[in-house]
Amino acid sequence: MKLLITGGAGFMGSNFIHYLLNNYPDYQIVNFDKLTYAGNLDNLSHVENNKNYQFIQGDIASQADLKKLKKHKFDALVNYAAETHVDRSILSPLEFSHTNALGTHELLEFTRRGQAKKMIQISTDEVFGETQTKEFFEDSPMRPNSPYSASKAAGDLMCAAYVRTFKTPVIVAHSCNFYGPYQYPEKFIALSVTNLIQGKKIPIYGSGSNVREWIYTQDHCRAIDLLLHQAETGRVFNIGTQERFTNLEIAEIILKKFNLDKSRLEFIQDRPGHDFRYAVNSDKLKKLGWQPQTKFMQGIEQTIKWYQEHQSWWRKLQDKNYQQYYQAQYKAKGLS
Ligand SMILES: NC(=O)c1ccc[n+]([C@@H]2O[C@H](COP(=O)([O-])OP(=O)(O)OC[C@H]3O[C@@H](n4cnc5c(N)ncnc54)[C@H](O)[C@@H]3O)[C@@H](O)[C@H]2O)c1
C-alpha cells in the first residue's frame, strides 16, 4: 500500500507514521507537510532513513505545491494537516480557514482526480459545539463555536458534499482530544507536564470546570488503522473513550504524579468563547471492532515519562508561558 499522510510532521501525524512503519513495514509512506510552527521533522528522525518513507514539503491549500505529488498515485490519503490550536484561531482566524477549509477542499479535489483512491479526514469533536450533559452522535448537527472548530466543520461539510455529489471516497473521523508523545507544548497536557518539569505552575483557564474527553495516541492510531483498512467510504465515525475529565481534574492528576500540591496551579482569565464540555458516542466504531486499550491513568503516566525523558525535544519549542501569553494577547486586542 502507498499512503499519503498530510501534516505528518505534527503531533498525531508523526505518531501515525511511526505506527504504520512499525506495523506495516512494507507500506510506502509519503509525508506532505508545510512545516508550520507545529511541524517538526525531529518527530521523525528515527525513520528519516527508512527506504519506505519520504518527506515532501508543501501546503495542502496550494495547487502549485500539490503538483509536487503528481508522479504519485496513492491507495489512500490521511489528512492530519491543520491549524489546530483554539487560542491561535482566536488571534489569527484566517490561517485556519486557509488550511482547514480550503486545504481540505484541495485534498478532496486531489482525491476526486484519482490521485488517492480514498481519503480519511481527521476531524474533531469540537465541530459539534458544546453540550452540558449529552453525547454527540455522527449525525448530530454541527454547531462550532471557535474559528478553529468552524474551519474544521467547513472542511467536514465539504467532505459530505463531495461524498454526496461526486461519490468521492471519503471517511470523516471526529475525535476527542489526543494526548501522548510529540504533542506541541502549548496544548494543555503537554504544557502542564513540561511546566512542572521546569518548576513552573499549571495555568488553568477560568475555574477549570471545562470538560474534555481524552484518547491516548496509540488508541487513535489503531482507530485510524481500522478505518483505513475496514470501513466503508462515505461514512462518518466518532472516536472517543468516554474518559471525560474537567481541566482541573486533569491538572490534579498530573500534580499527584509529580507529588506536588495545588499551590502549583495558577487560575487565569478564561479564553473567549470557551466551550464547556465535549463528549462523543463511539458505538459505531466499536461495532467495527475497536476499543480503546489505554486507560487515562496509564496513558498519562507514559506521557509524563516520555516528556521527562525527551527534554531536548520540547525545551527548544517552549519559548513562552503559552496560556499567559495568549491571555495577554486577548487583552491587548480587547477580546477579554
Ligand atoms: N490535538 C488534538 O487533541 C486533536 C483532537 C481531535 C482532532 N484533531 C485533529 O487532528 C489533526 C492533527 O492534529 P495535531 O494535534 O496532530 O496537529 P499539530 O498542530 O500538531 O500538527 C499539524 C501539522 O499540520 C501541518 N500543517 C499545517 N498547515 C498545513 C498546510 N497548509 N499544509 C500542509 N501541512 C500543514 C503542520 O506543519 C503540522 O505538522 C488535525 O486535523 C486536528 O484538527 C486534533
PDB file of N, CA, C and O in Angstrom, residues 154-200:
ATOM      1  N   ALA A 154     -16.155  23.398   8.347  1.00  0.00           N
ATOM      2  CA  ALA A 154     -16.244  23.756   6.916  1.00  0.00           C
ATOM      3  C   ALA A 154     -15.599  22.641   6.078  1.00  0.00           C
ATOM      4  O   ALA A 154     -16.159  22.218   5.051  1.00  0.00           O
ATOM      5  N   GLY A 155     -14.440  22.170   6.511  1.00  0.00           N
ATOM      6  CA  GLY A 155     -13.774  21.071   5.789  1.00  0.00           C
ATOM      7  C   GLY A 155     -14.637  19.814   5.794  1.00  0.00           C
ATOM      8  O   GLY A 155     -14.791  19.132   4.769  1.00  0.00           O
ATOM      9  N   ASP A 156     -15.236  19.506   6.940  1.00  0.00           N
ATOM     10  CA  ASP A 156     -16.059  18.288   7.053  1.00  0.00           C
ATOM     11  C   ASP A 156     -17.311  18.380   6.176  1.00  0.00           C
ATOM     12  O   ASP A 156     -17.724  17.394   5.560  1.00  0.00           O
ATOM     13  N   LEU A 157     -17.907  19.572   6.137  1.00  0.00           N
ATOM     14  CA  LEU A 157     -19.118  19.739   5.315  1.00  0.00           C
ATOM     15  C   LEU A 157     -18.779  19.572   3.839  1.00  0.00           C
ATOM     16  O   LEU A 157     -19.564  18.995   3.071  1.00  0.00           O
ATOM     17  N   MET A 158     -17.592  20.059   3.445  1.00  0.00           N
ATOM     18  CA  MET A 158     -17.197  19.871   2.040  1.00  0.00           C
ATOM     19  C   MET A 158     -16.955  18.380   1.767  1.00  0.00           C
ATOM     20  O   MET A 158     -17.293  17.892   0.671  1.00  0.00           O
ATOM     21  N   CYS A 159     -16.437  17.661   2.739  1.00  0.00           N
ATOM     22  CA  CYS A 159     -16.284  16.193   2.572  1.00  0.00           C
ATOM     23  C   CYS A 159     -17.661  15.572   2.308  1.00  0.00           C
ATOM     24  O   CYS A 159     -17.822  14.762   1.381  1.00  0.00           O
ATOM     25  N   ALA A 160     -18.653  15.955   3.121  1.00  0.00           N
ATOM     26  CA  ALA A 160     -20.003  15.389   2.963  1.00  0.00           C
ATOM     27  C   ALA A 160     -20.561  15.736   1.583  1.00  0.00           C
ATOM     28  O   ALA A 160     -21.188  14.893   0.916  1.00  0.00           O
ATOM     29  N   ALA A 161     -20.315  16.970   1.125  1.00  0.00           N
ATOM     30  CA  ALA A 161     -20.819  17.384  -0.197  1.00  0.00           C
ATOM     31  C   ALA A 161     -20.148  16.576  -1.316  1.00  0.00           C
ATOM     32  O   ALA A 161     -20.809  16.195  -2.297  1.00  0.00           O
ATOM     33  N   TYR A 162     -18.853  16.302  -1.166  1.00  0.00           N
ATOM     34  CA  TYR A 162     -18.148  15.529  -2.209  1.00  0.00           C
ATOM     35  C   TYR A 162     -18.603  14.072  -2.221  1.00  0.00           C
ATOM     36  O   TYR A 162     -18.688  13.444  -3.276  1.00  0.00           O
ATOM     37  N   VAL A 163     -18.902  13.531  -1.048  1.00  0.00           N
ATOM     38  CA  VAL A 163     -19.422  12.155  -0.986  1.00  0.00           C
ATOM     39  C   VAL A 163     -20.753  12.091  -1.721  1.00  0.00           C
ATOM     40  O   VAL A 163     -20.993  11.226  -2.570  1.00  0.00           O
ATOM     41  N   ARG A 164     -21.617  13.057  -1.418  1.00  0.00           N
ATOM     42  CA  ARG A 164     -22.968  13.038  -1.977  1.00  0.00           C
ATOM     43  C   ARG A 164     -22.957  13.378  -3.483  1.00  0.00           C
ATOM     44  O   ARG A 164     -23.578  12.717  -4.290  1.00  0.00           O
ATOM     45  N   THR A 165     -22.233  14.413  -3.852  1.00  0.00           N
ATOM     46  CA  THR A 165     -22.324  14.919  -5.234  1.00  0.00           C
ATOM     47  C   THR A 165     -21.450  14.128  -6.197  1.00  0.00           C
ATOM     48  O   THR A 165     -21.881  13.797  -7.309  1.00  0.00           O
ATOM     49  N   PHE A 166     -20.213  13.842  -5.781  1.00  0.00           N
ATOM     50  CA  PHE A 166     -19.262  13.218  -6.717  1.00  0.00           C
ATOM     51  C   PHE A 166     -18.954  11.765  -6.358  1.00  0.00           C
ATOM     52  O   PHE A 166     -18.139  11.135  -7.006  1.00  0.00           O
ATOM     53  N   LYS A 167     -19.552  11.291  -5.269  1.00  0.00           N
ATOM     54  CA  LYS A 167     -19.241   9.940  -4.758  1.00  0.00           C
ATOM     55  C   LYS A 167     -17.731   9.781  -4.480  1.00  0.00           C
ATOM     56  O   LYS A 167     -17.149   8.723  -4.675  1.00  0.00           O
ATOM     57  N   THR A 168     -17.128  10.873  -4.059  1.00  0.00           N
ATOM     58  CA  THR A 168     -15.695  10.824  -3.702  1.00  0.00           C
ATOM     59  C   THR A 168     -15.555   9.921  -2.465  1.00  0.00           C
ATOM     60  O   THR A 168     -16.309  10.074  -1.500  1.00  0.00           O
ATOM     61  N   PRO A 169     -14.603   8.981  -2.500  1.00  0.00           N
ATOM     62  CA  PRO A 169     -14.487   8.036  -1.372  1.00  0.00           C
ATOM     63  C   PRO A 169     -13.787   8.647  -0.153  1.00  0.00           C
ATOM     64  O   PRO A 169     -12.562   8.656  -0.068  1.00  0.00           O
ATOM     65  N   VAL A 170     -14.577   9.158   0.751  1.00  0.00           N
ATOM     66  CA  VAL A 170     -14.026   9.864   1.925  1.00  0.00           C
ATOM     67  C   VAL A 170     -14.632   9.281   3.202  1.00  0.00           C
ATOM     68  O   VAL A 170     -15.811   8.921   3.226  1.00  0.00           O
ATOM     69  N   ILE A 171     -13.814   9.204   4.239  1.00  0.00           N
ATOM     70  CA  ILE A 171     -14.298   8.857   5.586  1.00  0.00           C
ATOM     71  C   ILE A 171     -13.909  10.010   6.505  1.00  0.00           C
ATOM     72  O   ILE A 171     -12.762  10.477   6.457  1.00  0.00           O
ATOM     73  N   VAL A 172     -14.858  10.470   7.316  1.00  0.00           N
ATOM     74  CA  VAL A 172     -14.545  11.556   8.255  1.00  0.00           C
ATOM     75  C   VAL A 172     -14.540  10.978   9.670  1.00  0.00           C
ATOM     76  O   VAL A 172     -15.456  10.236  10.049  1.00  0.00           O
ATOM     77  N   ALA A 173     -13.511  11.313  10.431  1.00  0.00           N
ATOM     78  CA  ALA A 173     -13.395  10.815  11.815  1.00  0.00           C
ATOM     79  C   ALA A 173     -13.371  11.990  12.786  1.00  0.00           C
ATOM     80  O   ALA A 173     -12.452  12.818  12.738  1.00  0.00           O
ATOM     81  N   HIS A 174     -14.382  12.071  13.650  1.00  0.00           N
ATOM     82  CA  HIS A 174     -14.436  13.129  14.667  1.00  0.00           C
ATOM     83  C   HIS A 174     -13.860  12.581  15.958  1.00  0.00           C
ATOM     84  O   HIS A 174     -14.481  11.733  16.596  1.00  0.00           O
ATOM     85  N   SER A 175     -12.708  13.094  16.330  1.00  0.00           N
ATOM     86  CA  SER A 175     -12.059  12.532  17.518  1.00  0.00           C
ATOM     87  C   SER A 175     -12.118  13.478  18.709  1.00  0.00           C
ATOM     88  O   SER A 175     -12.144  14.696  18.553  1.00  0.00           O
ATOM     89  N   CYS A 176     -12.083  12.868  19.893  1.00  0.00           N
ATOM     90  CA  CYS A 176     -11.913  13.656  21.114  1.00  0.00           C
ATOM     91  C   CYS A 176     -10.445  14.084  21.221  1.00  0.00           C
ATOM     92  O   CYS A 176      -9.652  13.819  20.310  1.00  0.00           O
ATOM     93  N   ASN A 177     -10.058  14.720  22.316  1.00  0.00           N
ATOM     94  CA  ASN A 177      -8.684  15.246  22.480  1.00  0.00           C
ATOM     95  C   ASN A 177      -7.638  14.137  22.546  1.00  0.00           C
ATOM     96  O   ASN A 177      -7.815  13.169  23.282  1.00  0.00           O
ATOM     97  N   PHE A 178      -6.529  14.341  21.834  1.00  0.00           N
ATOM     98  CA  PHE A 178      -5.398  13.393  21.895  1.00  0.00           C
ATOM     99  C   PHE A 178      -4.400  13.845  22.968  1.00  0.00           C
ATOM    100  O   PHE A 178      -4.220  15.042  23.178  1.00  0.00           O
ATOM    101  N   TYR A 179      -3.684  12.888  23.526  1.00  0.00           N
ATOM    102  CA  TYR A 179      -2.504  13.223  24.342  1.00  0.00           C
ATOM    103  C   TYR A 179      -1.491  12.105  24.166  1.00  0.00           C
ATOM    104  O   TYR A 179      -1.840  10.979  23.791  1.00  0.00           O
ATOM    105  N   GLY A 180      -0.215  12.430  24.433  1.00  0.00           N
ATOM    106  CA  GLY A 180       0.839  11.426  24.296  1.00  0.00           C
ATOM    107  C   GLY A 180       2.122  12.083  23.802  1.00  0.00           C
ATOM    108  O   GLY A 180       2.239  13.311  23.791  1.00  0.00           O
ATOM    109  N   PRO A 181       3.096  11.269  23.380  1.00  0.00           N
ATOM    110  CA  PRO A 181       4.389  11.798  22.927  1.00  0.00           C
ATOM    111  C   PRO A 181       4.269  12.722  21.718  1.00  0.00           C
ATOM    112  O   PRO A 181       3.386  12.537  20.884  1.00  0.00           O
ATOM    113  N   TYR A 182       5.181  13.668  21.610  1.00  0.00           N
ATOM    114  CA  TYR A 182       5.329  14.586  20.462  1.00  0.00           C
ATOM    115  C   TYR A 182       4.243  15.649  20.375  1.00  0.00           C
ATOM    116  O   TYR A 182       4.080  16.256  19.324  1.00  0.00           O
ATOM    117  N   GLN A 183       3.477  15.865  21.447  1.00  0.00           N
ATOM    118  CA  GLN A 183       2.477  16.935  21.356  1.00  0.00           C
ATOM    119  C   GLN A 183       3.151  18.277  21.652  1.00  0.00           C
ATOM    120  O   GLN A 183       3.901  18.420  22.623  1.00  0.00           O
ATOM    121  N   TYR A 184       2.872  19.247  20.821  1.00  0.00           N
ATOM    122  CA  TYR A 184       3.492  20.575  20.956  1.00  0.00           C
ATOM    123  C   TYR A 184       3.176  21.141  22.347  1.00  0.00           C
ATOM    124  O   TYR A 184       2.015  21.113  22.777  1.00  0.00           O
ATOM    125  N   PRO A 185       4.173  21.680  23.042  1.00  0.00           N
ATOM    126  CA  PRO A 185       3.956  22.041  24.453  1.00  0.00           C
ATOM    127  C   PRO A 185       3.157  23.323  24.685  1.00  0.00           C
ATOM    128  O   PRO A 185       3.337  23.987  25.701  1.00  0.00           O
ATOM    129  N   GLU A 186       2.243  23.653  23.774  1.00  0.00           N
ATOM    130  CA  GLU A 186       1.264  24.710  24.057  1.00  0.00           C
ATOM    131  C   GLU A 186      -0.084  24.080  24.425  1.00  0.00           C
ATOM    132  O   GLU A 186      -0.972  24.760  24.917  1.00  0.00           O
ATOM    133  N   LYS A 187      -0.251  22.769  24.149  1.00  0.00           N
ATOM    134  CA  LYS A 187      -1.534  22.108  24.396  1.00  0.00           C
ATOM    135  C   LYS A 187      -1.602  21.682  25.868  1.00  0.00           C
ATOM    136  O   LYS A 187      -0.560  21.382  26.478  1.00  0.00           O
ATOM    137  N   PHE A 188      -2.803  21.582  26.419  1.00  0.00           N
ATOM    138  CA  PHE A 188      -2.971  21.571  27.880  1.00  0.00           C
ATOM    139  C   PHE A 188      -2.123  20.513  28.613  1.00  0.00           C
ATOM    140  O   PHE A 188      -1.392  20.848  29.553  1.00  0.00           O
ATOM    141  N   ILE A 189      -2.218  19.251  28.199  1.00  0.00           N
ATOM    142  CA  ILE A 189      -1.487  18.221  28.956  1.00  0.00           C
ATOM    143  C   ILE A 189       0.021  18.386  28.776  1.00  0.00           C
ATOM    144  O   ILE A 189       0.790  18.367  29.753  1.00  0.00           O
ATOM    145  N   ALA A 190       0.458  18.594  27.536  1.00  0.00           N
ATOM    146  CA  ALA A 190       1.900  18.749  27.286  1.00  0.00           C
ATOM    147  C   ALA A 190       2.427  19.985  28.019  1.00  0.00           C
ATOM    148  O   ALA A 190       3.528  19.966  28.606  1.00  0.00           O
ATOM    149  N   LEU A 191       1.637  21.050  28.030  1.00  0.00           N
ATOM    150  CA  LEU A 191       2.041  22.288  28.716  1.00  0.00           C
ATOM    151  C   LEU A 191       2.138  22.062  30.228  1.00  0.00           C
ATOM    152  O   LEU A 191       3.107  22.482  30.870  1.00  0.00           O
ATOM    153  N   SER A 192       1.140  21.370  30.772  1.00  0.00           N
ATOM    154  CA  SER A 192       1.125  21.148  32.226  1.00  0.00           C
ATOM    155  C   SER A 192       2.349  20.340  32.643  1.00  0.00           C
ATOM    156  O   SER A 192       3.038  20.680  33.616  1.00  0.00           O
ATOM    157  N   VAL A 193       2.623  19.268  31.899  1.00  0.00           N
ATOM    158  CA  VAL A 193       3.742  18.387  32.267  1.00  0.00           C
ATOM    159  C   VAL A 193       5.072  19.123  32.119  1.00  0.00           C
ATOM    160  O   VAL A 193       5.921  19.105  33.027  1.00  0.00           O
ATOM    161  N   THR A 194       5.258  19.806  30.990  1.00  0.00           N
ATOM    162  CA  THR A 194       6.556  20.461  30.759  1.00  0.00           C
ATOM    163  C   THR A 194       6.735  21.640  31.729  1.00  0.00           C
ATOM    164  O   THR A 194       7.851  21.905  32.167  1.00  0.00           O
ATOM    165  N   ASN A 195       5.646  22.320  32.086  1.00  0.00           N
ATOM    166  CA  ASN A 195       5.765  23.401  33.084  1.00  0.00           C
ATOM    167  C   ASN A 195       6.232  22.848  34.424  1.00  0.00           C
ATOM    168  O   ASN A 195       7.115  23.417  35.068  1.00  0.00           O
ATOM    169  N   LEU A 196       5.625  21.727  34.862  1.00  0.00           N
ATOM    170  CA  LEU A 196       6.016  21.185  36.178  1.00  0.00           C
ATOM    171  C   LEU A 196       7.475  20.731  36.148  1.00  0.00           C
ATOM    172  O   LEU A 196       8.204  20.939  37.124  1.00  0.00           O
ATOM    173  N   ILE A 197       7.903  20.136  35.050  1.00  0.00           N
ATOM    174  CA  ILE A 197       9.313  19.698  34.980  1.00  0.00           C
ATOM    175  C   ILE A 197      10.241  20.914  35.144  1.00  0.00           C
ATOM    176  O   ILE A 197      11.307  20.819  35.736  1.00  0.00           O
ATOM    177  N   GLN A 198       9.799  22.070  34.649  1.00  0.00           N
ATOM    178  CA  GLN A 198      10.630  23.283  34.735  1.00  0.00           C
ATOM    179  C   GLN A 198      10.445  24.065  36.029  1.00  0.00           C
ATOM    180  O   GLN A 198      10.946  25.179  36.149  1.00  0.00           O
ATOM    181  N   GLY A 199       9.625  23.513  36.951  1.00  0.00           N
ATOM    182  CA  GLY A 199       9.402  24.224  38.221  1.00  0.00           C
ATOM    183  C   GLY A 199       8.372  25.332  38.110  1.00  0.00           C
ATOM    184  O   GLY A 199       8.251  26.168  39.008  1.00  0.00           O
ATOM    185  N   LYS A 200       7.625  25.368  36.989  1.00  0.00           N
ATOM    186  CA  LYS A 200       6.598  26.417  36.825  1.00  0.00           C
ATOM    187  C   LYS A 200       5.239  25.880  37.284  1.00  0.00           C
ATOM    188  O   LYS A 200       5.111  24.711  37.637  1.00  0.00           O
TER     189      LYS A 200
END
